[in-house]
Coordinates of C-alpha atoms in Angstrom, one line a residue:
M1 CA 92.7 102.7 102.5
D2 CA 89.4 104.6 102.4
E3 CA 88.2 103.5 105.7
Q4 CA 84.7 105.0 105.5
W5 CA 84.1 103.2 102.2
A6 CA 85.4 99.9 103.7
I7 CA 83.1 100.3 106.7
E8 CA 80.1 100.9 104.5
K9 CA 80.9 97.7 102.4
L10 CA 81.3 95.6 105.6
E11 CA 78.1 96.9 107.1
W12 CA 76.2 96.2 103.9
W13 CA 77.6 92.6 103.8
I14 CA 76.7 91.9 107.4
Q15 CA 73.2 93.2 107.1
T16 CA 72.5 91.4 103.9
A17 CA 74.0 88.1 105.1
R18 CA 72.1 88.3 108.4
R19 CA 68.8 88.8 106.5
S20 CA 69.6 85.9 104.2
R21 CA 70.4 83.7 107.2
A22 CA 67.2 84.7 109.0
Q23 CA 65.2 83.8 105.9
S24 CA 66.8 80.4 105.6
Q25 CA 66.3 79.3 109.2
G26 CA 63.8 76.5 109.8
K27 CA 64.4 75.2 106.3
T28 CA 67.8 74.1 105.1
F29 CA 69.7 76.3 107.5
G30 CA 71.3 77.6 104.4
F31 CA 69.9 79.4 101.4
T32 CA 69.8 78.8 97.7
Y33 CA 70.1 81.2 94.8
D34 CA 66.6 80.3 93.5
T35 CA 64.9 80.8 96.9
Y36 CA 66.8 83.8 98.2
P37 CA 67.7 86.5 95.7
D38 CA 70.1 88.2 98.2
Y39 CA 72.5 85.5 97.4
Q40 CA 73.2 87.1 94.0
A41 CA 74.2 90.4 95.6
L42 CA 76.3 88.6 98.2
R43 CA 78.1 86.5 95.6
D44 CA 78.8 89.5 93.5
A45 CA 80.3 91.4 96.5
S46 CA 82.1 88.4 98.1
A47 CA 85.5 88.9 96.4
Q48 CA 85.6 92.6 97.2
T49 CA 84.4 92.0 100.8
L50 CA 87.0 89.3 101.3
A51 CA 89.8 91.6 100.1
I52 CA 88.7 94.3 102.5
I53 CA 88.6 91.8 105.4
A54 CA 92.0 90.4 104.5
R55 CA 93.5 93.9 104.3
V56 CA 92.0 95.1 107.6
L57 CA 92.9 92.0 109.5
N58 CA 96.3 91.6 107.8
R59 CA 95.5 87.9 107.0
N60 CA 95.9 85.8 103.8
D61 CA 94.0 82.8 105.2
V62 CA 90.4 84.3 105.4
P63 CA 88.1 81.5 104.0
N64 CA 85.4 82.1 101.4
L65 CA 82.6 84.1 102.9
L66 CA 80.0 82.0 101.1
R67 CA 80.3 78.2 101.9
R68 CA 78.4 75.8 99.7
S69 CA 77.0 72.5 101.0
D70 CA 74.3 70.4 99.5
N71 CA 73.1 73.1 97.1
A72 CA 72.8 75.5 100.0
Y73 CA 75.0 78.5 101.0
W74 CA 76.2 79.3 104.5
V75 CA 77.2 82.8 105.6
D76 CA 77.9 82.3 109.4
G77 CA 81.6 82.2 109.0
G78 CA 81.6 85.2 106.7
I79 CA 79.6 87.2 109.0
E80 CA 81.9 86.6 111.9
F81 CA 85.0 87.7 109.8
A82 CA 83.2 90.8 108.5
E83 CA 82.1 91.8 112.0
H84 CA 85.6 91.4 113.3
A85 CA 87.1 93.5 110.5
L86 CA 84.3 96.2 111.0
A87 CA 85.1 96.4 114.7
V88 CA 88.9 96.9 113.9
L89 CA 88.1 99.7 111.5
K90 CA 85.7 101.5 113.8
T91 CA 88.3 101.5 116.7
R92 CA 91.4 102.0 114.6
G93 CA 91.3 105.8 114.8
E94 CA 91.1 105.8 118.5
T95 CA 93.8 103.2 118.8
R96 CA 96.2 105.1 116.7
E97 CA 95.5 108.3 118.7
K98 CA 96.1 106.6 122.0
L99 CA 98.9 104.3 121.1
G100 CA 100.6 106.2 118.3
T101 CA 101.9 104.6 115.1
N102 CA 104.6 102.1 114.5
A103 CA 106.6 104.8 112.6
P104 CA 110.2 105.1 113.8
T105 CA 111.0 107.8 116.3
M106 CA 114.2 109.7 116.9
K107 CA 115.6 110.6 120.3
A108 CA 116.9 114.1 120.4
D109 CA 119.5 113.3 123.0
A110 CA 121.0 110.7 120.7
L111 CA 122.0 113.3 118.2
H112 CA 125.7 114.2 117.9
P113 CA 126.9 115.4 121.3
T114 CA 128.1 118.8 120.0
I115 CA 124.7 119.4 118.5
W116 CA 122.5 118.3 121.3
H117 CA 124.6 119.8 124.1
A118 CA 124.4 123.2 122.4
A119 CA 120.7 122.9 121.7
S120 CA 119.3 121.2 124.8
G121 CA 118.9 124.1 127.1
R122 CA 116.9 126.2 124.7
W123 CA 115.0 123.2 123.4
E124 CA 113.7 122.2 126.8
S125 CA 112.3 125.7 127.3
G126 CA 110.5 125.6 124.0
H127 CA 112.8 128.0 122.0
Y128 CA 113.3 125.8 119.0
S129 CA 114.7 128.3 116.6
D130 CA 117.2 129.4 119.1
A131 CA 118.1 125.8 119.9
V132 CA 118.9 125.2 116.2
Q133 CA 120.9 128.4 115.9
R134 CA 123.0 127.6 118.9
A135 CA 123.7 124.1 117.5
A136 CA 124.8 125.5 114.2
T137 CA 127.0 128.0 115.9
A138 CA 128.6 125.2 117.9
L139 CA 129.2 123.2 114.7
S140 CA 130.8 126.3 113.2
G141 CA 133.0 126.6 116.3
Q142 CA 134.1 123.0 115.9
V143 CA 135.3 123.6 112.3
K144 CA 137.1 126.7 113.4
D145 CA 138.8 124.7 116.2
L146 CA 139.9 122.1 113.8
T147 CA 141.3 124.4 111.1
G148 CA 142.3 127.4 113.2
R149 CA 140.4 129.7 110.9
Y150 CA 138.8 131.9 113.5
E151 CA 138.9 135.0 111.3
L152 CA 136.4 133.6 108.7
G153 CA 132.7 133.9 108.6
D154 CA 130.7 130.7 108.2
S155 CA 130.3 130.7 104.4
E156 CA 134.0 131.3 103.7
L157 CA 135.0 129.0 106.5
V158 CA 133.3 125.9 105.2
S159 CA 134.1 126.8 101.6
Q160 CA 137.8 126.8 102.4
A161 CA 137.8 124.0 105.0
F162 CA 136.1 121.5 102.7
S163 CA 137.5 122.9 99.4
M164 CA 138.6 120.3 96.9
S165 CA 141.8 122.2 96.1
P166 CA 145.0 121.3 97.9
P167 CA 145.8 122.9 101.2
Q168 CA 147.8 126.1 101.3
E169 CA 149.9 127.8 103.8
G170 CA 147.6 128.8 106.7
K171 CA 144.7 127.1 104.9
P172 CA 144.3 123.5 105.9
R173 CA 141.6 121.3 104.6
L174 CA 139.2 118.8 106.2
R175 CA 139.1 115.7 104.0
W176 CA 137.0 112.7 104.0
P177 CA 139.6 109.9 104.3
G178 CA 140.5 107.6 101.4
N179 CA 142.2 107.4 98.1
D180 CA 141.9 110.6 96.1
D181 CA 141.0 108.6 93.0
D182 CA 138.2 106.6 94.6
L183 CA 134.9 107.7 93.3
T184 CA 133.1 107.2 96.6
V185 CA 135.7 109.3 98.4
K186 CA 135.3 112.0 95.8
S187 CA 131.5 111.9 96.2
M188 CA 131.7 112.2 99.9
R189 CA 134.1 115.2 99.8
V190 CA 131.9 117.0 97.3
G191 CA 128.8 116.1 99.2
I192 CA 130.2 117.4 102.5
L193 CA 131.3 120.6 101.0
N194 CA 127.9 121.2 99.4
M195 CA 126.0 120.1 102.5
A196 CA 128.1 122.4 104.8
Q197 CA 127.5 125.4 102.5
G198 CA 123.8 124.6 102.5
V199 CA 123.5 124.0 106.2
F200 CA 125.1 127.3 107.1
A201 CA 123.2 129.3 104.5
A202 CA 119.7 127.7 104.9
I203 CA 119.8 126.7 108.6
R204 CA 122.2 128.9 110.6
N205 CA 121.6 132.1 108.8
T206 CA 117.8 131.8 108.7
T207 CA 117.5 130.9 112.4
T208 CA 119.9 133.7 113.3
H209 CA 117.7 136.4 111.6
A210 CA 114.3 134.8 111.8
T211 CA 111.5 136.5 113.7
T212 CA 109.1 133.5 113.9
E213 CA 109.5 130.3 115.9
L214 CA 110.3 127.1 114.1
P215 CA 107.7 124.3 114.6
K216 CA 109.0 121.6 116.8
Q217 CA 109.1 118.9 114.2
E218 CA 110.9 121.1 111.7
A219 CA 113.4 122.2 114.2
L220 CA 114.2 118.6 115.1
E221 CA 114.7 117.7 111.5
Q222 CA 117.2 120.6 111.2
L223 CA 119.1 119.4 114.3
A224 CA 119.2 116.0 112.7
T225 CA 120.8 117.5 109.5
L226 CA 123.4 119.3 111.7
S227 CA 124.0 116.1 113.5
I228 CA 124.7 114.2 110.3
L229 CA 127.2 116.8 109.2
A230 CA 128.9 116.8 112.6
R231 CA 129.4 113.1 112.4
W232 CA 130.9 113.3 109.0
I233 CA 133.3 116.1 110.1
D234 CA 134.4 113.8 113.0
Q235 CA 135.6 111.3 110.4
C236 CA 137.5 113.9 108.3
E237 CA 141.2 114.2 108.4
L238 CA 143.1 117.5 108.6
E239 CA 145.5 118.2 105.7
R240 CA 148.1 120.8 106.0
T241 CA 150.8 121.9 103.6
D242 CA 153.5 120.3 105.9

C-alpha cells in the first residue's frame, strides 16, 4: 500500500466532511446535495475512502461513510472511521519498528546439531563467514565418516558418495531410502547429489577463500541450506558392494 497516498486521501475526507458538518449544524443536522456542494466531492470519493479504511483496519464491515436520512446526509460515523484509519497509518511505521513484523523467524540453535555446533562459537563472536565455513567443513567430515572416503576432496567426495551409479569396491554410496523405480525417490537422490555439489562449490569454497565478511542474514541463510542437506544425509542409507 502507498501509505502516504492513503494518508492524504483520509486527511482530505476528514477535512471536507468536518466542513460540511459544520455548515449543516443549526439546520437539519445533516446536509443536502443542493445546499452543500461538498457533498458531491464526498460522494465521489466515498467508495475509494471506504476501501482505504477497510484495508487499513482489516475490516469488511465498515458502514457507508455517507448515511442518508430524510433527504439529508450524515458524515459523523464516516469521520470517526476515517480518523481511526488515519491514526493507524500514522503510527504504523513506529509500531513496526518497535514491535517487528509478524514474519516467521528462525532460531539458529534449532539448525541441525552438526551445523550449529560447528558454527556457534564463531557466530557468537560475529565471524559469520568463518562460522559458515566451519559448518560446511563439519558436514564434509560427516560424509567422510559415513563413507570412509577420507582421501577425497569435497567435490569428488560428494560426487562419489551421492552418485547414481551402483556402489563399487571401496566406493560406498549414500542413498535416499526407497524403491529404485519410485520417481520421488529418484528425484530426491538426484536433488541431494546436485545440492551437495552446489553447497560445497558455492558455500564452503567461497567462505574458505573469501576476504570479506558475509552479512549476518546471508550467513544465516547459508547455514540453513547446510542444515537442510545435513538432515537429508541423516536419512540416507549406506550402500556397499557386500
